[in-house]
Short mmCIF file of C-alpha atoms and ligand atoms in Angstrom, two decimals:
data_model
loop_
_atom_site.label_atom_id
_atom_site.label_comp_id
_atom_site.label_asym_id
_atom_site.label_seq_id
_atom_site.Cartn_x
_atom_site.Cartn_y
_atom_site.Cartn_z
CA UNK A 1 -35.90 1.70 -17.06
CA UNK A 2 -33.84 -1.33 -15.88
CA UNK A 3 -32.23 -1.61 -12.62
CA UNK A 4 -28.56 -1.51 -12.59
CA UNK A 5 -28.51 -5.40 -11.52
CA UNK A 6 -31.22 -6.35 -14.18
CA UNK A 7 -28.48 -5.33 -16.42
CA UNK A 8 -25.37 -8.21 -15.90
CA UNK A 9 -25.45 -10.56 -18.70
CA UNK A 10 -21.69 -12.28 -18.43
CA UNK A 11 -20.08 -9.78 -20.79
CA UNK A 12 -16.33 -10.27 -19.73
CA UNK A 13 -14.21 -11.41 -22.67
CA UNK A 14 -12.14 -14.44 -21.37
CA UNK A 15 -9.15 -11.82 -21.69
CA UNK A 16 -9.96 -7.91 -21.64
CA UNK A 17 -8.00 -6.23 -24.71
CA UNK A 18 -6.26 -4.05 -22.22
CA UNK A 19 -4.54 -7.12 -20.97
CA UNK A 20 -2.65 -7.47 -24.00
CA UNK A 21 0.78 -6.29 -22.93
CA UNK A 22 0.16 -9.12 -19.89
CA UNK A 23 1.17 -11.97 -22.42
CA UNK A 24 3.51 -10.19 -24.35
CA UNK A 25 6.31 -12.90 -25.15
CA UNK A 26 9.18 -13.26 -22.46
CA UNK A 27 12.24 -12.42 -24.83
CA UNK A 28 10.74 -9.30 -25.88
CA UNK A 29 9.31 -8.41 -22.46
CA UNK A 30 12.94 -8.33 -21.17
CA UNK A 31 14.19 -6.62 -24.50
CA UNK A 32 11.54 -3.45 -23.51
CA UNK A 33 12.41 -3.64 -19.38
CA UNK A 34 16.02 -3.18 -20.69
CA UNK A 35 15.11 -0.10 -23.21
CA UNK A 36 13.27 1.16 -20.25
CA UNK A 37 15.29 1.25 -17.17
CA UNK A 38 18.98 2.57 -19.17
CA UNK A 39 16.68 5.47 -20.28
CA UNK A 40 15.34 5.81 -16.81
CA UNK A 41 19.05 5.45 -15.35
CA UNK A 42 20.27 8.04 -17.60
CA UNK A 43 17.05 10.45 -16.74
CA UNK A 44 17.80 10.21 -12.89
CA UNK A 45 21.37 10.59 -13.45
CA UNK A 46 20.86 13.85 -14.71
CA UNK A 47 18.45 15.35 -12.95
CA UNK A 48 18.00 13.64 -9.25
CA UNK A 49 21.15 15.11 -7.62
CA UNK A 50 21.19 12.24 -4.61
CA UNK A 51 21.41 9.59 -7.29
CA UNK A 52 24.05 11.28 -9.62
CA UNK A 53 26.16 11.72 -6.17
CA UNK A 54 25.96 8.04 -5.69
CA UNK A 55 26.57 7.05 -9.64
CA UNK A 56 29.82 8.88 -8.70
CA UNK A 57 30.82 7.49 -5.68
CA UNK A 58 30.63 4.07 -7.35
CA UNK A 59 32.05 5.49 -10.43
CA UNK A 60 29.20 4.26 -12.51
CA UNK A 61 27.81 5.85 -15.30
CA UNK A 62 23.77 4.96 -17.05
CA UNK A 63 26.16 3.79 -19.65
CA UNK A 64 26.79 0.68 -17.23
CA UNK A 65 23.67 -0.81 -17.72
CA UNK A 66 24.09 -3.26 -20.61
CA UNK A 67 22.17 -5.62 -19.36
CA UNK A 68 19.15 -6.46 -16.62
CA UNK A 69 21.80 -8.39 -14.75
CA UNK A 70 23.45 -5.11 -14.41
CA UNK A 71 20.68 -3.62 -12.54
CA UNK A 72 22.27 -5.08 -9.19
CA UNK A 73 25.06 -2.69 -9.75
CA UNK A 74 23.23 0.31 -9.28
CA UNK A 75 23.00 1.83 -5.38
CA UNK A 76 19.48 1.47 -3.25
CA UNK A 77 17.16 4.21 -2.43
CA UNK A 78 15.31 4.09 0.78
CA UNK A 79 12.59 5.52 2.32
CA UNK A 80 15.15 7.68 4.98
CA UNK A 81 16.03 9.28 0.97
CA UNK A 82 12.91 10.39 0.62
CA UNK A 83 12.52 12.20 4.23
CA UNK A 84 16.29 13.53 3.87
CA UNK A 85 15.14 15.15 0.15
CA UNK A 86 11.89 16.11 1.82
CA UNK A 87 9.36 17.68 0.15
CA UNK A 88 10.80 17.82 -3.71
CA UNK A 89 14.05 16.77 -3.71
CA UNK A 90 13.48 13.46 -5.53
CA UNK A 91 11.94 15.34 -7.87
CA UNK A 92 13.05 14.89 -11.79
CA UNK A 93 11.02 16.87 -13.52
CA UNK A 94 10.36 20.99 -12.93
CA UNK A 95 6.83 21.22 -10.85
CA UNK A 96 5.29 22.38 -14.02
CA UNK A 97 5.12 19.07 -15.90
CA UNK A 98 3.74 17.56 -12.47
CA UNK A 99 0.06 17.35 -12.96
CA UNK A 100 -0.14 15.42 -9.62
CA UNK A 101 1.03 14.65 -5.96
CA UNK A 102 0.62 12.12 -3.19
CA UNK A 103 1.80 11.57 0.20
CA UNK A 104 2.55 8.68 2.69
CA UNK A 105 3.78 8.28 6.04
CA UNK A 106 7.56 9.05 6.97
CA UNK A 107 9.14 7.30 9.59
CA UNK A 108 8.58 10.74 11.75
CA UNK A 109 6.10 13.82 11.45
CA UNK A 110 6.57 14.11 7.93
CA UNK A 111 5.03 12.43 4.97
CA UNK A 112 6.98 11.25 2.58
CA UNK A 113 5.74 13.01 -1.17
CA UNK A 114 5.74 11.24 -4.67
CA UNK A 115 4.83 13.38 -8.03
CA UNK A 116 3.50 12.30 -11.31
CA UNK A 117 3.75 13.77 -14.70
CA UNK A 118 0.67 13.61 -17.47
CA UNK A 119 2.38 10.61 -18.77
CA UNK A 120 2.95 8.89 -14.98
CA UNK A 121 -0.70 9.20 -14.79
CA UNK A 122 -1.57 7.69 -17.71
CA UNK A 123 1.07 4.51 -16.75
CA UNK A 124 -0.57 4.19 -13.70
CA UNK A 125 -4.19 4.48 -14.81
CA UNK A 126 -3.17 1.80 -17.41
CA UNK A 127 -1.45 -0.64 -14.87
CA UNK A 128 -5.16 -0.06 -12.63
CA UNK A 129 -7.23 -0.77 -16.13
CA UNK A 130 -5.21 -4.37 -16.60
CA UNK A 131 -5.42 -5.20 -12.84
CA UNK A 132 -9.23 -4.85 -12.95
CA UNK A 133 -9.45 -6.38 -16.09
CA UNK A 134 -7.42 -9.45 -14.65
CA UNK A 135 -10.03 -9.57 -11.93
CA UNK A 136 -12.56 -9.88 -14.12
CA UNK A 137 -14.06 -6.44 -14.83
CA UNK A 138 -15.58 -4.26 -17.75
CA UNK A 139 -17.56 -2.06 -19.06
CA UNK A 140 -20.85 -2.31 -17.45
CA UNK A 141 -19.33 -3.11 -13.61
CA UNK A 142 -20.60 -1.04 -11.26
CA UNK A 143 -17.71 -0.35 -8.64
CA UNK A 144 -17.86 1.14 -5.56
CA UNK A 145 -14.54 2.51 -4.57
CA UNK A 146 -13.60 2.46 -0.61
CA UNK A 147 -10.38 3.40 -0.96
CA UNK A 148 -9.36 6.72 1.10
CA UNK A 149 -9.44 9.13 -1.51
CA UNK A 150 -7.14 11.86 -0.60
CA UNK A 151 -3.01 12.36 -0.17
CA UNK A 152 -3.30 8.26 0.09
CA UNK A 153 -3.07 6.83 -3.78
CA UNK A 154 -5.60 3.94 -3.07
CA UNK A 155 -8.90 6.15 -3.93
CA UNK A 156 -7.58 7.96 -6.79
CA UNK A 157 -5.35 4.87 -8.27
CA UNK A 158 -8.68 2.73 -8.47
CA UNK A 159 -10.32 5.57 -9.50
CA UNK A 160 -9.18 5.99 -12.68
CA UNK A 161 -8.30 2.46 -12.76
CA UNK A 162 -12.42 1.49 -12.81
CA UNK A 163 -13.53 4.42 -15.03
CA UNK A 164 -10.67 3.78 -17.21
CA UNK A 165 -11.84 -0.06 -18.04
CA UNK A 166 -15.40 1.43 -18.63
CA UNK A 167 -17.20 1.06 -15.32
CA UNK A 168 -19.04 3.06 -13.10
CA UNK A 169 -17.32 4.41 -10.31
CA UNK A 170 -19.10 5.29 -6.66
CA UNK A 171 -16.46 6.86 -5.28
CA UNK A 172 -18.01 6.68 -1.86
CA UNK A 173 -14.59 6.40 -0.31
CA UNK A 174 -13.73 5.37 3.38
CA UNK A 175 -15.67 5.50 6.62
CA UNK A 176 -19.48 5.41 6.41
CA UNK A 177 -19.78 1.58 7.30
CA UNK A 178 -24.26 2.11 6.97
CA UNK A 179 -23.69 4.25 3.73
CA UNK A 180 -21.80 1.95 2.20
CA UNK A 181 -23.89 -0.73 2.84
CA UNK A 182 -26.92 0.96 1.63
CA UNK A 183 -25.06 2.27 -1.67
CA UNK A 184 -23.91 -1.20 -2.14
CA UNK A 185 -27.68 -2.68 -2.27
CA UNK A 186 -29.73 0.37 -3.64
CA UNK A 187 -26.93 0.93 -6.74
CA UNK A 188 -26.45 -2.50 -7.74
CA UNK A 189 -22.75 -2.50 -7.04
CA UNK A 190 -21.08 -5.69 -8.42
CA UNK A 191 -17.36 -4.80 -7.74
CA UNK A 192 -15.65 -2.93 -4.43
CA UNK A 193 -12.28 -1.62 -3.62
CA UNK A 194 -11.16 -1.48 -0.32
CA UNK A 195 -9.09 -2.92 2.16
CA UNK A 196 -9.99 -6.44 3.43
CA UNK A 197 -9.98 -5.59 6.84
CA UNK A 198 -12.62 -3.02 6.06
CA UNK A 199 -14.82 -5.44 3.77
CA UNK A 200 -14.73 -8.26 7.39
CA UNK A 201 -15.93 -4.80 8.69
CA UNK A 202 -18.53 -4.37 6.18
CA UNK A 203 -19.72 -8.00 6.56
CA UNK A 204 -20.13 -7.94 10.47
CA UNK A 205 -21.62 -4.88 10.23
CA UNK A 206 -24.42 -6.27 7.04
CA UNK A 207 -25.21 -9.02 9.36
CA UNK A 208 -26.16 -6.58 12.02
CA UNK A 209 -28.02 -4.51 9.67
CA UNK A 210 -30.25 -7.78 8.05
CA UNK A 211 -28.45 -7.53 4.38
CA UNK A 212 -27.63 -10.62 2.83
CA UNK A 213 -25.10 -9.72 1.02
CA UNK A 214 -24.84 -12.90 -0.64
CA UNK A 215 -28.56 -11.59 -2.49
CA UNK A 216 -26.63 -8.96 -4.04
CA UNK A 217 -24.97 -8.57 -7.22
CA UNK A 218 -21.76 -7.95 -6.23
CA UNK A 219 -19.25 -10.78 -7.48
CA UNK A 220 -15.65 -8.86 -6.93
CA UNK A 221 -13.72 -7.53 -4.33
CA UNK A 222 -10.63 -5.96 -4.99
CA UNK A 223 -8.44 -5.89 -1.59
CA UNK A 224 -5.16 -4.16 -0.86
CA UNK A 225 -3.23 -1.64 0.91
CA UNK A 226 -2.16 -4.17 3.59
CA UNK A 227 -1.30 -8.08 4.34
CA UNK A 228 -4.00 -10.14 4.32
CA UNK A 229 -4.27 -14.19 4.31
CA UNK A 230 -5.99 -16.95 2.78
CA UNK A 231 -8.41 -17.62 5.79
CA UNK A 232 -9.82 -14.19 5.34
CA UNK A 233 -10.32 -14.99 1.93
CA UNK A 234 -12.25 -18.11 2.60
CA UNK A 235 -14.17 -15.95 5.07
CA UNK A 236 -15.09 -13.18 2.65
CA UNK A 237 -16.11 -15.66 -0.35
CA UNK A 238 -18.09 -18.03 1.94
CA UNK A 239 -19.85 -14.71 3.25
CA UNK A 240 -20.76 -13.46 0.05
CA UNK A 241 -20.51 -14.46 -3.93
CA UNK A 242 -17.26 -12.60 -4.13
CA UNK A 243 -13.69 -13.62 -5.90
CA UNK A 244 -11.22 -11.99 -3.76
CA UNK A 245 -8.20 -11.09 -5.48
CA UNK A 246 -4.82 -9.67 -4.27
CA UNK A 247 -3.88 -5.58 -5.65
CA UNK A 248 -0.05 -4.54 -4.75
CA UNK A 249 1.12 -1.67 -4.49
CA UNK A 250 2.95 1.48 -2.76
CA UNK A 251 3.26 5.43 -3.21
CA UNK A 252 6.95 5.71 -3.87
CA UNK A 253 6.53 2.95 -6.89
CA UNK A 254 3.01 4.40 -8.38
CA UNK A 255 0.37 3.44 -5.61
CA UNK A 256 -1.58 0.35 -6.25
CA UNK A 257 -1.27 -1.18 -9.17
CA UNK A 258 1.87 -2.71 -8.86
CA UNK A 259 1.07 -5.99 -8.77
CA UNK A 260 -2.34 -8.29 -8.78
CA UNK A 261 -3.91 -11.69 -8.63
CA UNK A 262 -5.14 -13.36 -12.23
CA UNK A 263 -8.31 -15.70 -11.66
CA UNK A 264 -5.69 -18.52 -10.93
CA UNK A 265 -4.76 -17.15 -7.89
CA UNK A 266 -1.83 -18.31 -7.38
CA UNK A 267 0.49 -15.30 -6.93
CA UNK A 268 0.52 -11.56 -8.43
CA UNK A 269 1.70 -10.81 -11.50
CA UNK A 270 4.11 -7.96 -11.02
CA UNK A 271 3.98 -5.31 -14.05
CA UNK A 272 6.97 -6.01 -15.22
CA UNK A 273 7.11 -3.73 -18.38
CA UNK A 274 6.72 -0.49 -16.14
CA UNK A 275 8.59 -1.91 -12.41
CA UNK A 276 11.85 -4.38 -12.13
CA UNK A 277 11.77 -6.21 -9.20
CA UNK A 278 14.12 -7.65 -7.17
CA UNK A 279 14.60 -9.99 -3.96
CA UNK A 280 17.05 -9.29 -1.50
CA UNK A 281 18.88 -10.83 1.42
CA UNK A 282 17.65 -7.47 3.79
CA UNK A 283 20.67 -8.24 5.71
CA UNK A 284 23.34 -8.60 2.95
CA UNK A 285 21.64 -6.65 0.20
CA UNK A 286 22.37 -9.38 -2.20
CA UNK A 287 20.31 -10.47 -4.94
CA UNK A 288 18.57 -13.92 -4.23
CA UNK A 289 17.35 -16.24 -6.91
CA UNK A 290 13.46 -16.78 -7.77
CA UNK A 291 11.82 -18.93 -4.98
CA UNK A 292 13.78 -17.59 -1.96
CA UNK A 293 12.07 -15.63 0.28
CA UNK A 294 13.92 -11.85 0.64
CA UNK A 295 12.91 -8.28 0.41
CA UNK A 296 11.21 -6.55 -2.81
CA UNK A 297 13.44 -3.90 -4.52
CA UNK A 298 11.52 -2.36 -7.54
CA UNK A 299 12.72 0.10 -9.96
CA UNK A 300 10.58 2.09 -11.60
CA UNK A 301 11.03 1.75 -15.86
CA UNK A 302 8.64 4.43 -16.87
CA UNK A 303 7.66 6.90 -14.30
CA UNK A 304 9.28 10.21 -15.00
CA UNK A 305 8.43 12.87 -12.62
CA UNK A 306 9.93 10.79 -9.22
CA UNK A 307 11.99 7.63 -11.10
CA UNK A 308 12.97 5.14 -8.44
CA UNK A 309 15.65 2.91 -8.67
CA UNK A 310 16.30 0.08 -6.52
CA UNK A 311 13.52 1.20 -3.97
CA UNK A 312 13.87 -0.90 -0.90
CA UNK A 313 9.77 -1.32 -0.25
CA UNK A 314 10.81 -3.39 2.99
CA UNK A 315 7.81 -5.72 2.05
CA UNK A 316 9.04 -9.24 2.30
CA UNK A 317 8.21 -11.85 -0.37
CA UNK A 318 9.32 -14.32 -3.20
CA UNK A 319 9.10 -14.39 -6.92
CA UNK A 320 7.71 -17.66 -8.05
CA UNK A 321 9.58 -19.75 -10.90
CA UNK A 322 7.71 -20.94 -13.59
CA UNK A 323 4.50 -19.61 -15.85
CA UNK A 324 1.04 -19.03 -14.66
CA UNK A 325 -2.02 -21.32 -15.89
CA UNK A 326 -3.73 -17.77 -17.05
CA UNK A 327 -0.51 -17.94 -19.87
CA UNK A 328 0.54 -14.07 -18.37
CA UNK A 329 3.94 -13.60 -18.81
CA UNK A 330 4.83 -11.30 -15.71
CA UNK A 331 6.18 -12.75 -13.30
CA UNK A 332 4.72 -13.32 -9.87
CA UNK A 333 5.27 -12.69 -6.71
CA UNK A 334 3.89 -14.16 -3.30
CA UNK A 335 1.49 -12.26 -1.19
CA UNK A 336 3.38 -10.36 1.39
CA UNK A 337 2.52 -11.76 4.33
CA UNK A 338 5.18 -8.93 6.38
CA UNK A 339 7.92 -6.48 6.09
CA UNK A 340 11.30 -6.35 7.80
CA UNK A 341 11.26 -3.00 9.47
CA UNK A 342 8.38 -1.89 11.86
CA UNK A 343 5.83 -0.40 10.03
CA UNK A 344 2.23 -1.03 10.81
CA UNK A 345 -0.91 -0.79 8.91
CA UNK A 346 -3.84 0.12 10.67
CA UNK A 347 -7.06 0.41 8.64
CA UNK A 348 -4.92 0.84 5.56
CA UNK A 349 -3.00 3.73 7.28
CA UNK A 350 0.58 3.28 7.69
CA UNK A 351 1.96 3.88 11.10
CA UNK A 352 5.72 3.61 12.39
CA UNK A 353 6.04 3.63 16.01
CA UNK A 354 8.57 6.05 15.90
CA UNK A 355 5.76 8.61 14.76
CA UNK A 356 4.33 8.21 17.51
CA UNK A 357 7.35 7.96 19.74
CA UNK A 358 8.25 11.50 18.33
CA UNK A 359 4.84 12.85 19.56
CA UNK A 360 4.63 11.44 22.93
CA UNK A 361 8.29 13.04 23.28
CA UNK A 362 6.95 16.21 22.55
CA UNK A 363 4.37 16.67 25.04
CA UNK A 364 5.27 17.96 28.72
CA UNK A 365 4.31 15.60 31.66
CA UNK A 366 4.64 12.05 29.69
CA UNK A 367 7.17 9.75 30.44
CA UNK A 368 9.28 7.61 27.50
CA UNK A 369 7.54 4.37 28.10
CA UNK A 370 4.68 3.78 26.04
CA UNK A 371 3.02 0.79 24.52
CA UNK A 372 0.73 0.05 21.30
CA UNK A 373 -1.75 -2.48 21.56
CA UNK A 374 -3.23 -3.62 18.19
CA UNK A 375 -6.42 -5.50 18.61
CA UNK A 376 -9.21 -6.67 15.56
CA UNK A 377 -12.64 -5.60 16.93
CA UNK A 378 -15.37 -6.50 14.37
CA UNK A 379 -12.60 -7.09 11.44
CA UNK A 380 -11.76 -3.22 11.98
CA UNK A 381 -8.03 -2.88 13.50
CA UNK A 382 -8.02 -0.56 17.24
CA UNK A 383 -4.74 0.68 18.09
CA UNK A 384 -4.40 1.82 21.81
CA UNK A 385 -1.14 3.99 22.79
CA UNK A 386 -0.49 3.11 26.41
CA UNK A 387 1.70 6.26 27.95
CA UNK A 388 2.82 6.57 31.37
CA UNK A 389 2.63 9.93 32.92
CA UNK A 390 4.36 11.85 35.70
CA UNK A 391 3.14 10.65 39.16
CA UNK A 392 2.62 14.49 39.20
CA UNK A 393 0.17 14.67 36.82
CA UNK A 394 -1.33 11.51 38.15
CA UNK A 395 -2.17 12.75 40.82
CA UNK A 396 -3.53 15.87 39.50
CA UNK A 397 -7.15 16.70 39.09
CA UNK A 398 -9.19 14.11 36.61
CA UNK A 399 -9.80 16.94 34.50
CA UNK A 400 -5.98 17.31 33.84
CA UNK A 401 -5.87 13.45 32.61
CA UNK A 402 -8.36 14.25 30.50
CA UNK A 403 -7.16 16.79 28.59
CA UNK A 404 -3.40 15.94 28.24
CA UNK A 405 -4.75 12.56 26.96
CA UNK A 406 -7.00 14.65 24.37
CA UNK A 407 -4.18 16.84 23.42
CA UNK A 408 -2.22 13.62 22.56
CA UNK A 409 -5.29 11.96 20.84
CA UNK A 410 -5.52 15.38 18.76
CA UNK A 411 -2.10 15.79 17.75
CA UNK A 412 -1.20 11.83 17.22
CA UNK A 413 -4.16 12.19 14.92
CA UNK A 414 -3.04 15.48 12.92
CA UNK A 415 0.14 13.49 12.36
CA UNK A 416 -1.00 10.13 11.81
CA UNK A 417 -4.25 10.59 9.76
CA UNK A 418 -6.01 8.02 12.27
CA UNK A 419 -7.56 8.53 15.40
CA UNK A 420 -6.07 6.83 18.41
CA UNK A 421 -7.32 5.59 21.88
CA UNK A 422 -4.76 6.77 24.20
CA UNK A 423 -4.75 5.87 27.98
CA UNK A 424 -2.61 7.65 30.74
CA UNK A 425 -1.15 4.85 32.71
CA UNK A 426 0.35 5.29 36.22
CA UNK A 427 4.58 5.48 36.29
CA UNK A 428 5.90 2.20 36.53
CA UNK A 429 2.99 -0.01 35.02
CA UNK A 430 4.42 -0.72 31.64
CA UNK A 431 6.55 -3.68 31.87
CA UNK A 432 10.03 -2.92 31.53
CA UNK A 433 12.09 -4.95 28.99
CA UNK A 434 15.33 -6.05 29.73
CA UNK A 435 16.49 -6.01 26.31
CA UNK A 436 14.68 -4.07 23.42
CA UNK A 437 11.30 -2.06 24.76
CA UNK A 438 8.72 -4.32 23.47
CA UNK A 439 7.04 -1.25 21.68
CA UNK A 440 3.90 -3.13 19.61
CA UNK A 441 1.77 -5.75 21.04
CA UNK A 442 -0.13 -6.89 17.97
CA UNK A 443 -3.22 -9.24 19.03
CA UNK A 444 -4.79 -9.18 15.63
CA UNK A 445 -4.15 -12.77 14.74
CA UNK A 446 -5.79 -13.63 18.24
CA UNK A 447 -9.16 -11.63 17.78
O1 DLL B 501 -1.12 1.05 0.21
C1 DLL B 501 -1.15 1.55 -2.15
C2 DLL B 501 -2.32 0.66 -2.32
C3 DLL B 501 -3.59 1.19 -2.26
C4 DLL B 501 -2.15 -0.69 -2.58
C5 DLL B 501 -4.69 0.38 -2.45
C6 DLL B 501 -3.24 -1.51 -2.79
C7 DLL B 501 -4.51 -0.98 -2.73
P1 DLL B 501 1.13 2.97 0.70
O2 DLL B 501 0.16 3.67 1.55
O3 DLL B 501 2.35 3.69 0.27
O4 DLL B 501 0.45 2.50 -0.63
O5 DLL B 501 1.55 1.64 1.46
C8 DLL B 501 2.40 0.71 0.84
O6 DLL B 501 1.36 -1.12 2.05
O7 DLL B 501 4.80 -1.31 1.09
C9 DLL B 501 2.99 -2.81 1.84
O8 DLL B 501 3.71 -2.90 3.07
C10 DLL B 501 1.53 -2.53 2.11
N1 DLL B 501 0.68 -3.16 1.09
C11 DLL B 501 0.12 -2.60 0.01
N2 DLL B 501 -0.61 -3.52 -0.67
C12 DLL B 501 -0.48 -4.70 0.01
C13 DLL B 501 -0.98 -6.03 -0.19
C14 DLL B 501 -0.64 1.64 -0.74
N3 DLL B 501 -1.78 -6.36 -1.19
C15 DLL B 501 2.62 -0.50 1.74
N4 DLL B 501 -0.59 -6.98 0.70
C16 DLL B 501 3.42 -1.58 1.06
C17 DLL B 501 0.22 -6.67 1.74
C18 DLL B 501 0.35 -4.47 1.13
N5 DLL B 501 0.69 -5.44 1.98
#
């Protein structure tokens, strides 16, 4: 018997076959988005009631849509859409031709839920099958998948992404730091999926542990779910023999898969046969030309169960002019390096403080001024919620601090899907502001 890593003559084609629709030509690329999104238009306008009501306030009709340009015309849909419709009411097909739903965080105690049909599935395992094959993967890769597997898309998107290209998937998901180390060595793993905050996690934690993980056969990392930068990059390939590359991608849209880095590196490469993006002023709405920096708005061209159109992701970046060295003809996009509202992602877990605001409202004997410190300990994000209590309760027995800041721990967790350090603070020791509460103290960049 061979060992998994006896096994890794180079077998990657220069270009994996399921690439192909990456370098279809331009003309005819923007011929099919065109197809796409008036038949998508006209299947939301019938059956998403929000979007026919807004067709009619702006007296348009899917018959509109002659061209891409006209795209612009059509209203935006926003995440508050989703929590107003909450959980279905999105929804475009009957439940019966969903085969599948996922969740993310709303801007309060409720996710927000996205649906997929047979068909969405298949889109979305496809779009996972030509990122991985853009980062160099096939048949024969042995990938372990960290992604949270769960209501979250990013375990079961690169799930079926890896076994789709022909590789073997661990799907170890999150959590486990020693496990996954172990499974990475003992199983010959030559690929991972996870976020990069996690994989600085997983390196700190190998040094500790005596694995050199540059002796190991694993040559790709596949890192996503939140903003990362170029000096973590440099960090994770001079740790190990990794190429990092870039995965896009959010729940209302598909989940990852949106976008990814080619071997050039220089950008993702948005799908654009199954999502239209646009840039936008996030003041003005307006469309911006390619270069200038705006929002993303993505509509969805081929997703049938939960169509979007316009989707404001809030993630701020730029499409870049001009073709790639790999010859793709999608276009790209920059990394996002931020977003223009105030989500946060901790440990690949999105968090608005506003969730937490809502619980800390709830309980009896806090007081409305809180704080959130963000730190980096070990490359894993620690988010602290500061929260001053009554002097009543202050003064109460120890026991009592105890277990209201428990309670809070337990229920910021139920809602959140993360646990939280939470310290009772004396009234009056969070610094008042005398304009907007300075809510988030983020000392990531610092640690
Ligand atoms: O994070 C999907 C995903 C899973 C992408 C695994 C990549 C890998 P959500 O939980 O809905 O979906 O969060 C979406 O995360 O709007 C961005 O703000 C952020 N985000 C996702 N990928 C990146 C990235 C998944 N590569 C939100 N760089 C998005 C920066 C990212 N931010």
């Amino acid at each position: 018997m061979t060992s998994p890593s006896q096994d890794r003559k180079p077998r990657t084609p220069s270009y994996h076959p399921a690439s192909a629709p990456d370098f279809v030509p331009v003309p005819l690329l923007r011929k099919l988005q065109l197809d796409r999104v008036q038949a998508i238009v006209a299947h939301a306008a019938e059956r998403v009631e929000l979007f026919r009501q807004r067709l009619q306030s702006r007296k348009l009709t899917p018959a509109d849509i002659q061209t891409l340009d006209d795209v612009a015309r059509l209203p935006f849909t926003s995440k508050a859409d989703l929590r107003d419709t909450y959980p279905f009411g999105l929804f475009a097909t009957p439940m019966r031709d969903v085969v599948r739903v996922h969740a993310s965080s709303g801007t309060t105690g409720k996710p927000i839920v996205v649906a997929y049909t047979k068909q969405d599935v298949d889109v979305w395992t496809s779009v996972m099958v030509r990122s991985l094959a853009a980062c160099g993967l096939h048949e024969g890769d042995i990938v372990q998948n960290a992604y949270g597997y769960g209501l979250f898309t990013g375990g079961l998107g690169a799930h079926y992404g890896a076994e789709g290209i022909g590789a073997a998937v661990i799907p170890i998901s999150g959590g486990n730091t020693d496990r996954q180390i172990m499974v990475m060595k003992d199983f010959g793993v030559t690929a991972i999926c996870c976020t990069p905050t996690y994989f600085l996690h997983l390196i700190d934690r190998a040094a500790q542990l005596d694995v050199d993980l540059k002796a190991l056969p694993l040559r790709v990392g596949v890192f996503g779910a939140e903003p990362w930068t170029d000096s973590m990059r440099r960090h994770i390939e001079s740790a190990t023999n990794i190429q990092a590359f870039d995965i896009y991608g959010l729940s209302e849209i598909i989940g990852p898969g949106v976008a990814i880095e080619c071997p050039c590196h220089e950008g993702l490469h948005i799908f654009e046969d199954h999502f239209y993006p646009e840039i936008i002023d996030p003041e003005t709405g307006q469309v911006l030309p390619d270069g200038q920096e705006g929002e993303l708005v993505l509509t969805t061209l081929s997703k049938w169960a939960m169509p979007m159109i316009r989707y404001r992701t809030r993630d701020i970046t730029a499409l870049i002019p001009g073709a790639c060295a790999c010859g793709r003809s999608l276009r790209r996009m920059r990394r996002i390096g931020r977003r223009s509202d105030d989500m946060l992602i901790i440990r690949g877990v999105n968090v608005y403080p506003s969730q937490i605001e809502a619980v800390l409202l709830e309980v009896e004997g806090t007081l409305p001024h809180y704080q959130i410190i963000l730190t980096r300990e070990h490359g894993l994000d620690q988010i602290e919620v500061q929260v001053e209590v009554t002097a009543q309760v202050f003064s109460d027995r120890v026991g009592t601090l105890e277990a209201l800041s428990e309670r809070l721990a337990d229920t910021l967790e139920r809602v959140l899907g993360i646990r939280i350090k939470v310290t009772l603070v004396e009234p009056q020791t969070i610094q008042r502001s005398e304009g907007k509460a300075k809510r988030v103290i983020d000392k990531r960049g610092q640690t």
